[in-house]
PDB file of C-alpha atoms in Angstrom:
ATOM      1  CA  MET Z   1      20.309  -8.944  -0.754  1.00 45.00           C
ATOM      2  CA  GLN Z   2      20.836 -11.606   1.916  1.00 51.00           C
ATOM      3  CA  TYR Z   3      19.817 -10.450   5.376  1.00 54.00           C
ATOM      4  CA  HIS Z   4      21.044 -11.769   8.702  1.00 60.00           C
ATOM      5  CA  LEU Z   5      18.315 -13.934  10.213  1.00 75.00           C
ATOM      6  CA  ASP Z   6      17.284 -12.722  13.679  1.00 86.00           C
ATOM      7  CA  THR Z   7      14.075 -14.449  14.705  1.00 93.00           C
ATOM      8  CA  ILE Z   8      13.811 -13.259  18.316  1.00 94.00           C
ATOM      9  CA  PRO Z   9      12.454  -9.718  17.657  1.00 95.00           C
ATOM     10  CA  VAL Z  10       9.862 -11.030  15.191  1.00 97.00           C
ATOM     11  CA  TRP Z  11       8.709 -13.738  17.587  1.00 96.00           C
ATOM     12  CA  GLU Z  12       8.494 -11.165  20.388  1.00 95.00           C
ATOM     13  CA  ALA Z  13       6.339  -8.935  18.211  1.00 97.00           C
ATOM     14  CA  MET Z  14       3.945 -11.811  17.517  1.00 96.00           C
ATOM     15  CA  GLU Z  15       3.733 -12.530  21.247  1.00 95.00           C
ATOM     16  CA  TRP Z  16       2.675  -8.930  21.948  1.00 95.00           C
ATOM     17  CA  LYS Z  17      -0.628  -9.835  20.244  1.00 94.00           C
ATOM     18  CA  ARG Z  18      -1.260  -6.281  19.073  1.00 95.00           C
ATOM     19  CA  GLU Z  19      -3.105  -5.253  15.928  1.00 96.00           C
ATOM     20  CA  CYS Z  20       0.027  -5.410  13.723  1.00 98.00           C
ATOM     21  CA  PRO Z  21       3.322  -6.991  14.835  1.00 98.00           C
ATOM     22  CA  LEU Z  22       5.306  -5.082  12.211  1.00 98.00           C
ATOM     23  CA  CYS Z  23       3.886  -1.770  13.439  1.00 98.00           C
ATOM     24  CA  GLY Z  24       5.101  -2.812  16.881  1.00 97.00           C
ATOM     25  CA  LEU Z  25       8.560  -3.625  15.585  1.00 97.00           C
ATOM     26  CA  GLN Z  26       8.733  -0.380  13.633  1.00 97.00           C
ATOM     27  CA  HIS Z  27       7.690   1.746  16.590  1.00 97.00           C
ATOM     28  CA  LYS Z  28      10.138  -0.014  18.919  1.00 96.00           C
ATOM     29  CA  THR Z  29      12.923   0.416  16.354  1.00 96.00           C
ATOM     30  CA  GLU Z  30      12.056   4.078  15.890  1.00 96.00           C
ATOM     31  CA  LEU Z  31      12.324   4.758  19.621  1.00 94.00           C
ATOM     32  CA  GLU Z  32      15.647   2.899  19.813  1.00 93.00           C
ATOM     33  CA  GLU Z  33      17.075   4.766  16.833  1.00 93.00           C
ATOM     34  CA  ALA Z  34      15.996   8.117  18.253  1.00 91.00           C
ATOM     35  CA  GLU Z  35      17.825   7.298  21.491  1.00 89.00           C
ATOM     36  CA  ARG Z  36      20.832   6.100  19.508  1.00 88.00           C
ATOM     37  CA  THR Z  37      20.906   9.417  17.658  1.00 87.00           C
ATOM     38  CA  PHE Z  38      21.603  11.198  20.925  1.00 83.00           C
ATOM     39  CA  GLY Z  39      24.291   8.645  21.731  1.00 77.00           C
ATOM     40  CA  ALA Z  40      26.360   7.399  18.823  1.00 62.00           C
ATOM     41  CA  SER Z  41      25.381  10.208  16.471  1.00 59.00           C
ATOM     42  CA  VAL Z  42      26.648  12.833  18.890  1.00 63.00           C
ATOM     43  CA  MET Z  43      29.759  10.999  20.071  1.00 66.00           C
ATOM     44  CA  GLU Z  44      30.941   8.884  17.113  1.00 74.00           C
ATOM     45  CA  PRO Z  45      32.565  10.855  14.267  1.00 78.00           C
ATOM     46  CA  SER Z  46      31.333   8.499  11.515  1.00 80.00           C
ATOM     47  CA  GLU Z  47      27.737   8.789  12.691  1.00 80.00           C
ATOM     48  CA  ARG Z  48      28.066  12.541  13.167  1.00 83.00           C
ATOM     49  CA  ILE Z  49      29.200  12.849   9.551  1.00 87.00           C
ATOM     50  CA  LYS Z  50      26.088  11.000   8.350  1.00 87.00           C
ATOM     51  CA  VAL Z  51      23.822  13.311  10.333  1.00 89.00           C
ATOM     52  CA  ASN Z  52      25.699  16.351   9.027  1.00 90.00           C
ATOM     53  CA  GLN Z  53      25.242  15.214   5.435  1.00 89.00           C
ATOM     54  CA  LYS Z  54      21.679  13.903   5.486  1.00 91.00           C
ATOM     55  CA  GLY Z  55      19.949  15.498   8.433  1.00 92.00           C
ATOM     56  CA  ILE Z  56      16.723  14.405  10.108  1.00 94.00           C
ATOM     57  CA  CYS Z  57      13.112  14.629   8.901  1.00 94.00           C
ATOM     58  CA  VAL Z  58      10.348  16.708  10.519  1.00 94.00           C
ATOM     59  CA  VAL Z  59       8.722  13.749  12.293  1.00 94.00           C
ATOM     60  CA  HIS Z  60      11.965  12.622  13.898  1.00 95.00           C
ATOM     61  CA  HIS Z  61      12.957  16.151  14.845  1.00 96.00           C
ATOM     62  CA  GLN Z  62       9.656  16.326  16.724  1.00 95.00           C
ATOM     63  CA  MET Z  63      10.454  13.019  18.415  1.00 94.00           C
ATOM     64  CA  LEU Z  64      13.980  14.128  19.368  1.00 94.00           C
ATOM     65  CA  PHE Z  65      12.700  17.455  20.700  1.00 95.00           C
ATOM     66  CA  GLY Z  66      10.159  15.607  22.835  1.00 94.00           C
ATOM     67  CA  MET Z  67      12.962  13.617  24.468  1.00 92.00           C
ATOM     68  CA  GLN Z  68      14.037  16.787  26.307  1.00 91.00           C
ATOM     69  CA  ASN Z  69      17.718  16.581  25.409  1.00 91.00           C
ATOM     70  CA  ARG Z  70      18.111  20.104  24.119  1.00 92.00           C
ATOM     71  CA  LEU Z  71      21.913  20.093  24.341  1.00 90.00           C
ATOM     72  CA  GLY Z  72      22.273  16.886  22.336  1.00 88.00           C
ATOM     73  CA  HIS Z  73      19.748  18.156  19.792  1.00 91.00           C
ATOM     74  CA  ALA Z  74      21.558  21.479  19.552  1.00 92.00           C
ATOM     75  CA  LEU Z  75      24.939  19.790  19.019  1.00 88.00           C
ATOM     76  CA  LEU Z  76      23.513  17.766  16.137  1.00 89.00           C
ATOM     77  CA  MET Z  77      21.893  20.787  14.541  1.00 92.00           C
ATOM     78  CA  ASP Z  78      24.913  23.035  15.010  1.00 92.00           C
ATOM     79  CA  SER Z  79      27.126  20.891  12.797  1.00 90.00           C
ATOM     80  CA  HIS Z  80      24.324  19.927  10.408  1.00 92.00           C
ATOM     81  CA  GLY Z  81      23.294  23.564  10.037  1.00 94.00           C
ATOM     82  CA  LYS Z  82      26.853  24.563   9.151  1.00 94.00           C
ATOM     83  CA  GLU Z  83      26.997  21.758   6.558  1.00 93.00           C
ATOM     84  CA  GLN Z  84      23.746  22.931   4.979  1.00 94.00           C
ATOM     85  CA  LEU Z  85      24.871  26.564   5.015  1.00 95.00           C
ATOM     86  CA  SER Z  86      27.981  25.544   3.069  1.00 94.00           C
ATOM     87  CA  ARG Z  87      25.870  23.743   0.478  1.00 91.00           C
ATOM     88  CA  VAL Z  88      23.394  26.592   0.050  1.00 93.00           C
ATOM     89  CA  THR Z  89      26.274  29.059  -0.253  1.00 93.00           C
ATOM     90  CA  GLN Z  90      27.767  26.917  -3.017  1.00 90.00           C
ATOM     91  CA  LEU Z  91      24.439  26.884  -4.859  1.00 86.00           C
ATOM     92  CA  GLN Z  92      24.318  30.662  -4.537  1.00 86.00           C
ATOM     93  CA  LYS Z  93      27.816  30.924  -6.015  1.00 84.00           C
ATOM     94  CA  THR Z  94      26.848  28.662  -8.911  1.00 79.00           C
ATOM     95  CA  LEU Z  95      23.938  30.938  -9.729  1.00 77.00           C
ATOM     96  CA  ARG Z  96      26.080  34.072  -9.434  1.00 74.00           C
ATOM     97  CA  ASN Z  97      28.913  32.657 -11.533  1.00 72.00           C
ATOM     98  CA  ASN Z  98      26.689  32.565 -14.571  1.00 61.00           C
ATOM     99  CA  ASN Z  99      26.839  36.381 -14.592  1.00 56.00           C
ATOM    100  CA  GLY Z 100      25.051  37.644 -17.690  1.00 53.00           C
ATOM    101  CA  ARG Z 101      24.102  34.124 -18.660  1.00 56.00           C
ATOM    102  CA  ARG Z 102      22.270  33.586 -15.367  1.00 53.00           C
ATOM    103  CA  ARG Z 103      18.789  34.255 -16.688  1.00 56.00           C
ATOM    104  CA  ALA Z 104      19.335  32.082 -19.752  1.00 58.00           C
ATOM    105  CA  TRP Z 105      20.850  29.306 -17.630  1.00 56.00           C
ATOM    106  CA  PHE Z 106      18.076  29.383 -15.078  1.00 61.00           C
ATOM    107  CA  ALA Z 107      15.399  29.603 -17.744  1.00 60.00           C
ATOM    108  CA  LYS Z 108      16.564  26.267 -19.092  1.00 64.00           C
ATOM    109  CA  ARG Z 109      14.839  23.276 -17.603  1.00 65.00           C
ATOM    110  CA  GLU Z 110      18.139  21.610 -16.660  1.00 68.00           C
ATOM    111  CA  GLY Z 111      19.269  24.679 -14.717  1.00 67.00           C
ATOM    112  CA  GLN Z 112      16.062  24.797 -12.694  1.00 75.00           C
ATOM    113  CA  ALA Z 113      16.108  21.024 -12.171  1.00 80.00           C
ATOM    114  CA  SER Z 114      19.702  21.157 -10.960  1.00 81.00           C
ATOM    115  CA  LEU Z 115      18.955  23.769  -8.311  1.00 83.00           C
ATOM    116  CA  ILE Z 116      15.646  22.253  -7.222  1.00 87.00           C
ATOM    117  CA  GLY Z 117      17.147  18.764  -7.129  1.00 87.00           C
ATOM    118  CA  ALA Z 118      20.011  19.918  -4.927  1.00 87.00           C
ATOM    119  CA  LEU Z 119      17.614  21.617  -2.517  1.00 90.00           C
ATOM    120  CA  GLN Z 120      15.345  18.594  -2.495  1.00 88.00           C
ATOM    121  CA  THR Z 121      18.217  16.303  -1.514  1.00 86.00           C
ATOM    122  CA  MET Z 122      18.982  18.594   1.406  1.00 88.00           C
ATOM    123  CA  ASP Z 123      15.319  18.670   2.402  1.00 88.00           C
ATOM    124  CA  MET Z 124      14.221  15.038   2.007  1.00 88.00           C
ATOM    125  CA  GLU Z 125      16.850  12.783   3.595  1.00 91.00           C
ATOM    126  CA  CYS Z 126      16.789  11.465   7.169  1.00 94.00           C
ATOM    127  CA  VAL Z 127      19.369   9.222   8.851  1.00 93.00           C
ATOM    128  CA  ILE Z 128      16.809   7.853  11.316  1.00 94.00           C
ATOM    129  CA  CYS Z 129      14.359   6.955   8.541  1.00 96.00           C
ATOM    130  CA  GLU Z 130      17.153   5.194   6.660  1.00 95.00           C
ATOM    131  CA  ARG Z 131      18.185   3.119   9.671  1.00 94.00           C
ATOM    132  CA  ILE Z 132      14.581   2.160  10.407  1.00 97.00           C
ATOM    133  CA  ALA Z 133      14.079   1.105   6.776  1.00 97.00           C
ATOM    134  CA  GLN Z 134      17.153  -1.141   6.976  1.00 95.00           C
ATOM    135  CA  HIS Z 135      15.885  -2.816  10.145  1.00 96.00           C
ATOM    136  CA  MET Z 136      12.378  -3.288   8.752  1.00 97.00           C
ATOM    137  CA  ALA Z 137      13.684  -4.872   5.551  1.00 96.00           C
ATOM    138  CA  ARG Z 138      15.485  -7.437   7.698  1.00 96.00           C
ATOM    139  CA  TYR Z 139      12.403  -8.023   9.847  1.00 97.00           C
ATOM    140  CA  ARG Z 140      10.221  -8.619   6.768  1.00 97.00           C
ATOM    141  CA  TYR Z 141      12.769 -11.104   5.467  1.00 96.00           C
ATOM    142  CA  THR Z 142      12.767 -12.921   8.818  1.00 96.00           C
ATOM    143  CA  PHE Z 143       8.969 -12.816   9.076  1.00 97.00           C
ATOM    144  CA  LEU Z 144       8.562 -14.536   5.709  1.00 97.00           C
ATOM    145  CA  HIS Z 145      11.340 -17.016   6.466  1.00 96.00           C
ATOM    146  CA  LEU Z 146       9.529 -18.046   9.654  1.00 96.00           C
ATOM    147  CA  TRP Z 147       6.187 -18.218   7.852  1.00 97.00           C
ATOM    148  CA  LYS Z 148       7.685 -20.562   5.282  1.00 97.00           C
ATOM    149  CA  ASN Z 149       9.799 -22.779   7.568  1.00 95.00           C
ATOM    150  CA  ASP Z 150       8.396 -22.713  11.112  1.00 95.00           C
ATOM    151  CA  ALA Z 151       5.089 -24.499  11.803  1.00 96.00           C
ATOM    152  CA  ALA Z 152       4.766 -22.829  15.209  1.00 96.00           C
ATOM    153  CA  PHE Z 153       5.063 -19.420  13.587  1.00 96.00           C
ATOM    154  CA  ARG Z 154       2.423 -20.366  11.022  1.00 97.00           C
ATOM    155  CA  ASP Z 155       0.097 -21.245  13.904  1.00 97.00           C
ATOM    156  CA  ALA Z 156       0.856 -17.928  15.638  1.00 97.00           C
ATOM    157  CA  TRP Z 157       0.204 -16.091  12.372  1.00 98.00           C
ATOM    158  CA  ALA Z 158      -3.066 -17.964  11.832  1.00 97.00           C
ATOM    159  CA  SER Z 159      -4.351 -16.964  15.279  1.00 96.00           C
ATOM    160  CA  SER Z 160      -3.127 -13.352  15.022  1.00 97.00           C
ATOM    161  CA  LYS Z 161      -4.910 -10.225  13.808  1.00 96.00           C
ATOM    162  CA  GLY Z 162      -2.654 -10.122  10.751  1.00 98.00           C
ATOM    163  CA  VAL Z 163      -0.863  -6.927   9.756  1.00 98.00           C
ATOM    164  CA  CYS Z 164      -1.955  -3.466   8.679  1.00 98.00           C
ATOM    165  CA  LEU Z 165      -2.518  -2.629   5.028  1.00 98.00           C
ATOM    166  CA  PRO Z 166       0.863  -0.905   4.426  1.00 98.00           C
ATOM    167  CA  HIS Z 167       2.812  -3.734   6.039  1.00 98.00           C
ATOM    168  CA  LEU Z 168       0.887  -6.362   4.088  1.00 98.00           C
ATOM    169  CA  ARG Z 169       1.856  -4.539   0.895  1.00 98.00           C
ATOM    170  CA  GLN Z 170       5.490  -4.398   1.990  1.00 98.00           C
ATOM    171  CA  LEU Z 171       5.526  -8.084   2.953  1.00 98.00           C
ATOM    172  CA  LEU Z 172       4.078  -9.046  -0.419  1.00 98.00           C
ATOM    173  CA  THR Z 173       6.705  -6.916  -2.167  1.00 98.00           C
ATOM    174  CA  THR Z 174       9.461  -8.663  -0.200  1.00 97.00           C
ATOM    175  CA  ALA Z 175       7.843 -12.037  -0.905  1.00 98.00           C
ATOM    176  CA  GLN Z 176       8.392 -11.507  -4.641  1.00 97.00           C
ATOM    177  CA  GLN Z 177      12.128 -11.940  -4.062  1.00 95.00           C
ATOM    178  CA  GLN Z 178      11.861 -14.542  -1.318  1.00 95.00           C
ATOM    179  CA  LEU Z 179       8.963 -16.946  -1.925  1.00 97.00           C
ATOM    180  CA  SER Z 180       7.856 -19.150  -4.782  1.00 97.00           C
ATOM    181  CA  ALA Z 181       4.785 -18.082  -6.746  1.00 97.00           C
ATOM    182  CA  LYS Z 182       2.756 -20.740  -4.940  1.00 98.00           C
ATOM    183  CA  ASP Z 183       3.886 -19.542  -1.513  1.00 98.00           C
ATOM    184  CA  GLN Z 184       3.307 -15.913  -2.485  1.00 98.00           C
ATOM    185  CA  GLU Z 185      -0.276 -16.737  -3.395  1.00 98.00           C
ATOM    186  CA  ALA Z 186      -0.814 -18.649  -0.143  1.00 98.00           C
ATOM    187  CA  PHE Z 187       0.626 -15.855   1.978  1.00 98.00           C
ATOM    188  CA  ALA Z 188      -1.368 -13.216   0.090  1.00 98.00           C
ATOM    189  CA  ALA Z 189      -4.583 -15.181   0.658  1.00 98.00           C
ATOM    190  CA  GLU Z 190      -3.903 -15.462   4.380  1.00 98.00           C
ATOM    191  CA  GLY Z 191      -2.877 -11.821   4.718  1.00 98.00           C
ATOM    192  CA  LEU Z 192      -5.957 -10.566   2.886  1.00 98.00           C
ATOM    193  CA  ALA Z 193      -8.236 -12.841   4.935  1.00 98.00           C
ATOM    194  CA  HIS Z 194      -6.795 -11.365   8.148  1.00 98.00           C
ATOM    195  CA  LEU Z 195      -7.173  -7.843   6.794  1.00 98.00           C
ATOM    196  CA  VAL Z 196     -10.782  -8.353   5.664  1.00 98.00           C
ATOM    197  CA  ASP Z 197     -11.742  -9.826   9.051  1.00 98.00           C
ATOM    198  CA  ALA Z 198     -10.039  -7.011  10.954  1.00 98.00           C
ATOM    199  CA  LEU Z 199     -11.443  -4.221   8.789  1.00 98.00           C
ATOM    200  CA  THR Z 200     -14.930  -5.730   8.990  1.00 98.00           C
ATOM    201  CA  LEU Z 201     -14.772  -5.664  12.787  1.00 97.00           C
ATOM    202  CA  ASP Z 202     -13.271  -2.159  12.744  1.00 98.00           C
ATOM    203  CA  SER Z 203     -16.088  -0.953  10.504  1.00 98.00           C
ATOM    204  CA  GLN Z 204     -18.781  -2.407  12.745  1.00 97.00           C
ATOM    205  CA  ASP Z 205     -17.202  -0.939  15.871  1.00 97.00           C
ATOM    206  CA  LEU Z 206     -16.577   2.447  14.253  1.00 97.00           C
ATOM    207  CA  GLU Z 207     -20.182   2.687  13.096  1.00 97.00           C
ATOM    208  CA  TRP Z 208     -21.378   1.926  16.614  1.00 96.00           C
ATOM    209  CA  PHE Z 209     -18.911   4.494  17.981  1.00 96.00           C
ATOM    210  CA  THR Z 210     -20.558   7.193  15.839  1.00 96.00           C
ATOM    211  CA  ARG Z 211     -24.057   6.036  16.774  1.00 95.00           C
ATOM    212  CA  LYS Z 212     -23.229   6.266  20.460  1.00 93.00           C
ATOM    213  CA  PHE Z 213     -23.264  10.046  20.078  1.00 94.00           C
ATOM    214  CA  ASP Z 214     -26.978   9.860  19.343  1.00 93.00           C
ATOM    215  CA  TYR Z 215     -28.790  10.594  22.603  1.00 93.00           C
ATOM    216  CA  ARG Z 216     -31.040   7.578  21.979  1.00 95.00           C
ATOM    217  CA  ASN Z 217     -28.022   5.287  22.395  1.00 94.00           C
ATOM    218  CA  GLN Z 218     -26.343   7.024  25.306  1.00 91.00           C
ATOM    219  CA  ASP Z 219     -27.334   4.304  27.756  1.00 94.00           C
ATOM    220  CA  GLN Z 220     -26.204   1.477  25.482  1.00 95.00           C
ATOM    221  CA  PRO Z 221     -22.812  -0.198  26.148  1.00 95.00           C
ATOM    222  CA  TRP Z 222     -19.800   0.915  24.135  1.00 96.00           C
ATOM    223  CA  GLY Z 223     -18.725  -2.648  23.452  1.00 95.00           C
ATOM    224  CA  ASN Z 224     -15.338  -2.659  21.670  1.00 94.00           C
ATOM    225  CA  SER Z 225     -15.958   0.631  19.902  1.00 95.00           C
ATOM    226  CA  LYS Z 226     -14.038   3.082  22.109  1.00 95.00           C
ATOM    227  CA  ASN Z 227     -10.763   2.626  20.204  1.00 96.00           C
ATOM    228  CA  ALA Z 228     -12.366   1.878  16.815  1.00 97.00           C
ATOM    229  CA  LEU Z 229     -11.170   5.186  15.344  1.00 97.00           C
ATOM    230  CA  GLU Z 230      -7.550   4.493  16.301  1.00 98.00           C
ATOM    231  CA  ARG Z 231      -7.719   0.909  15.069  1.00 98.00           C
ATOM    232  CA  THR Z 232      -9.168   1.928  11.709  1.00 98.00           C
ATOM    233  CA  VAL Z 233      -6.593   4.667  11.088  1.00 98.00           C
ATOM    234  CA  ASN Z 234      -3.709   2.430  12.109  1.00 98.00           C
ATOM    235  CA  ARG Z 235      -4.992  -0.535  10.131  1.00 98.00           C
ATOM    236  CA  LEU Z 236      -5.240   1.477   6.929  1.00 98.00           C
ATOM    237  CA  ARG Z 237      -2.128   3.642   7.299  1.00 97.00           C
ATOM    238  CA  GLY Z 238       0.163   1.946   9.789  1.00 97.00           C
ATOM    239  CA  TYR Z 239       0.552   3.075  13.393  1.00 97.00           C
ATOM    240  CA  ALA Z 240      -0.204   6.768  13.695  1.00 96.00           C
ATOM    241  CA  ILE Z 241      -2.446   7.419  16.717  1.00 96.00           C
ATOM    242  CA  GLY Z 242      -3.514   5.906  20.008  1.00 96.00           C
ATOM    243  CA  GLU Z 243      -1.859   3.309  22.208  1.00 95.00           C
ATOM    244  CA  ALA Z 244       1.659   2.319  21.168  1.00 95.00           C
ATOM    245  CA  PRO Z 245       1.756  -0.922  19.160  1.00 96.00           C
ATOM    246  CA  CYS Z 246       4.501  -2.380  21.380  1.00 95.00           C
ATOM    247  CA  PRO Z 247       4.847  -2.707  25.170  1.00 93.00           C
ATOM    248  CA  PRO Z 248       6.566   0.158  26.994  1.00 88.00           C
ATOM    249  CA  LYS Z 249      10.298  -0.101  27.518  1.00 80.00           C
ATOM    250  CA  ARG Z 250      11.218  -1.713  30.831  1.00 71.00           C
TER     251      ARG Z 250
END
């Protein structure tokens, strides 16, 4: 798939000089898409249909609820709830319509799989997650394009803290379709070098953080260890806790 090249957001993320520029982009995109959900998804029929059909995951429901727009949230869930009720009712009818054959039908693996699969589809999809994934695929494409073609970006990358483990994996997966074998190897080497350096520092700081709780070290300086727990979690799993990986919205 050919993505539209938009270099500005990726360059901005590098200029934030946070632990992982892609975590910053993802968090910023997530906030924007949550706000958009209360705008376009409530007002535009085409977007409302998507929400009705696919719904929103637990994490993004929590985010929407925290935005204190109970009316907008309720409007989304009113129509989505009715859509899901219709689907569950249809599944109930399918089970009932087997009449005496119901037990035999449900005992068969395909009958169980059909019902469970239908429920899983209703339970697992999220329009916000899908939109974020589309944006992040484009950002990874742009990131690698800049790495390959822009010397200034290569310098910024070289002086950065690299990216977290999940985003390095995703970049390398994208690189398989975008870069030559030689360039893939070079990028992998650079990405792993960044990750090893960052994790080594995280490990040292995290160890000192734990040792600071020993009364014998209570008068010793904290150094850079106060946020070592957050850095380690976010480095290994992507942004999850602590300070946001992008500047606050102006």
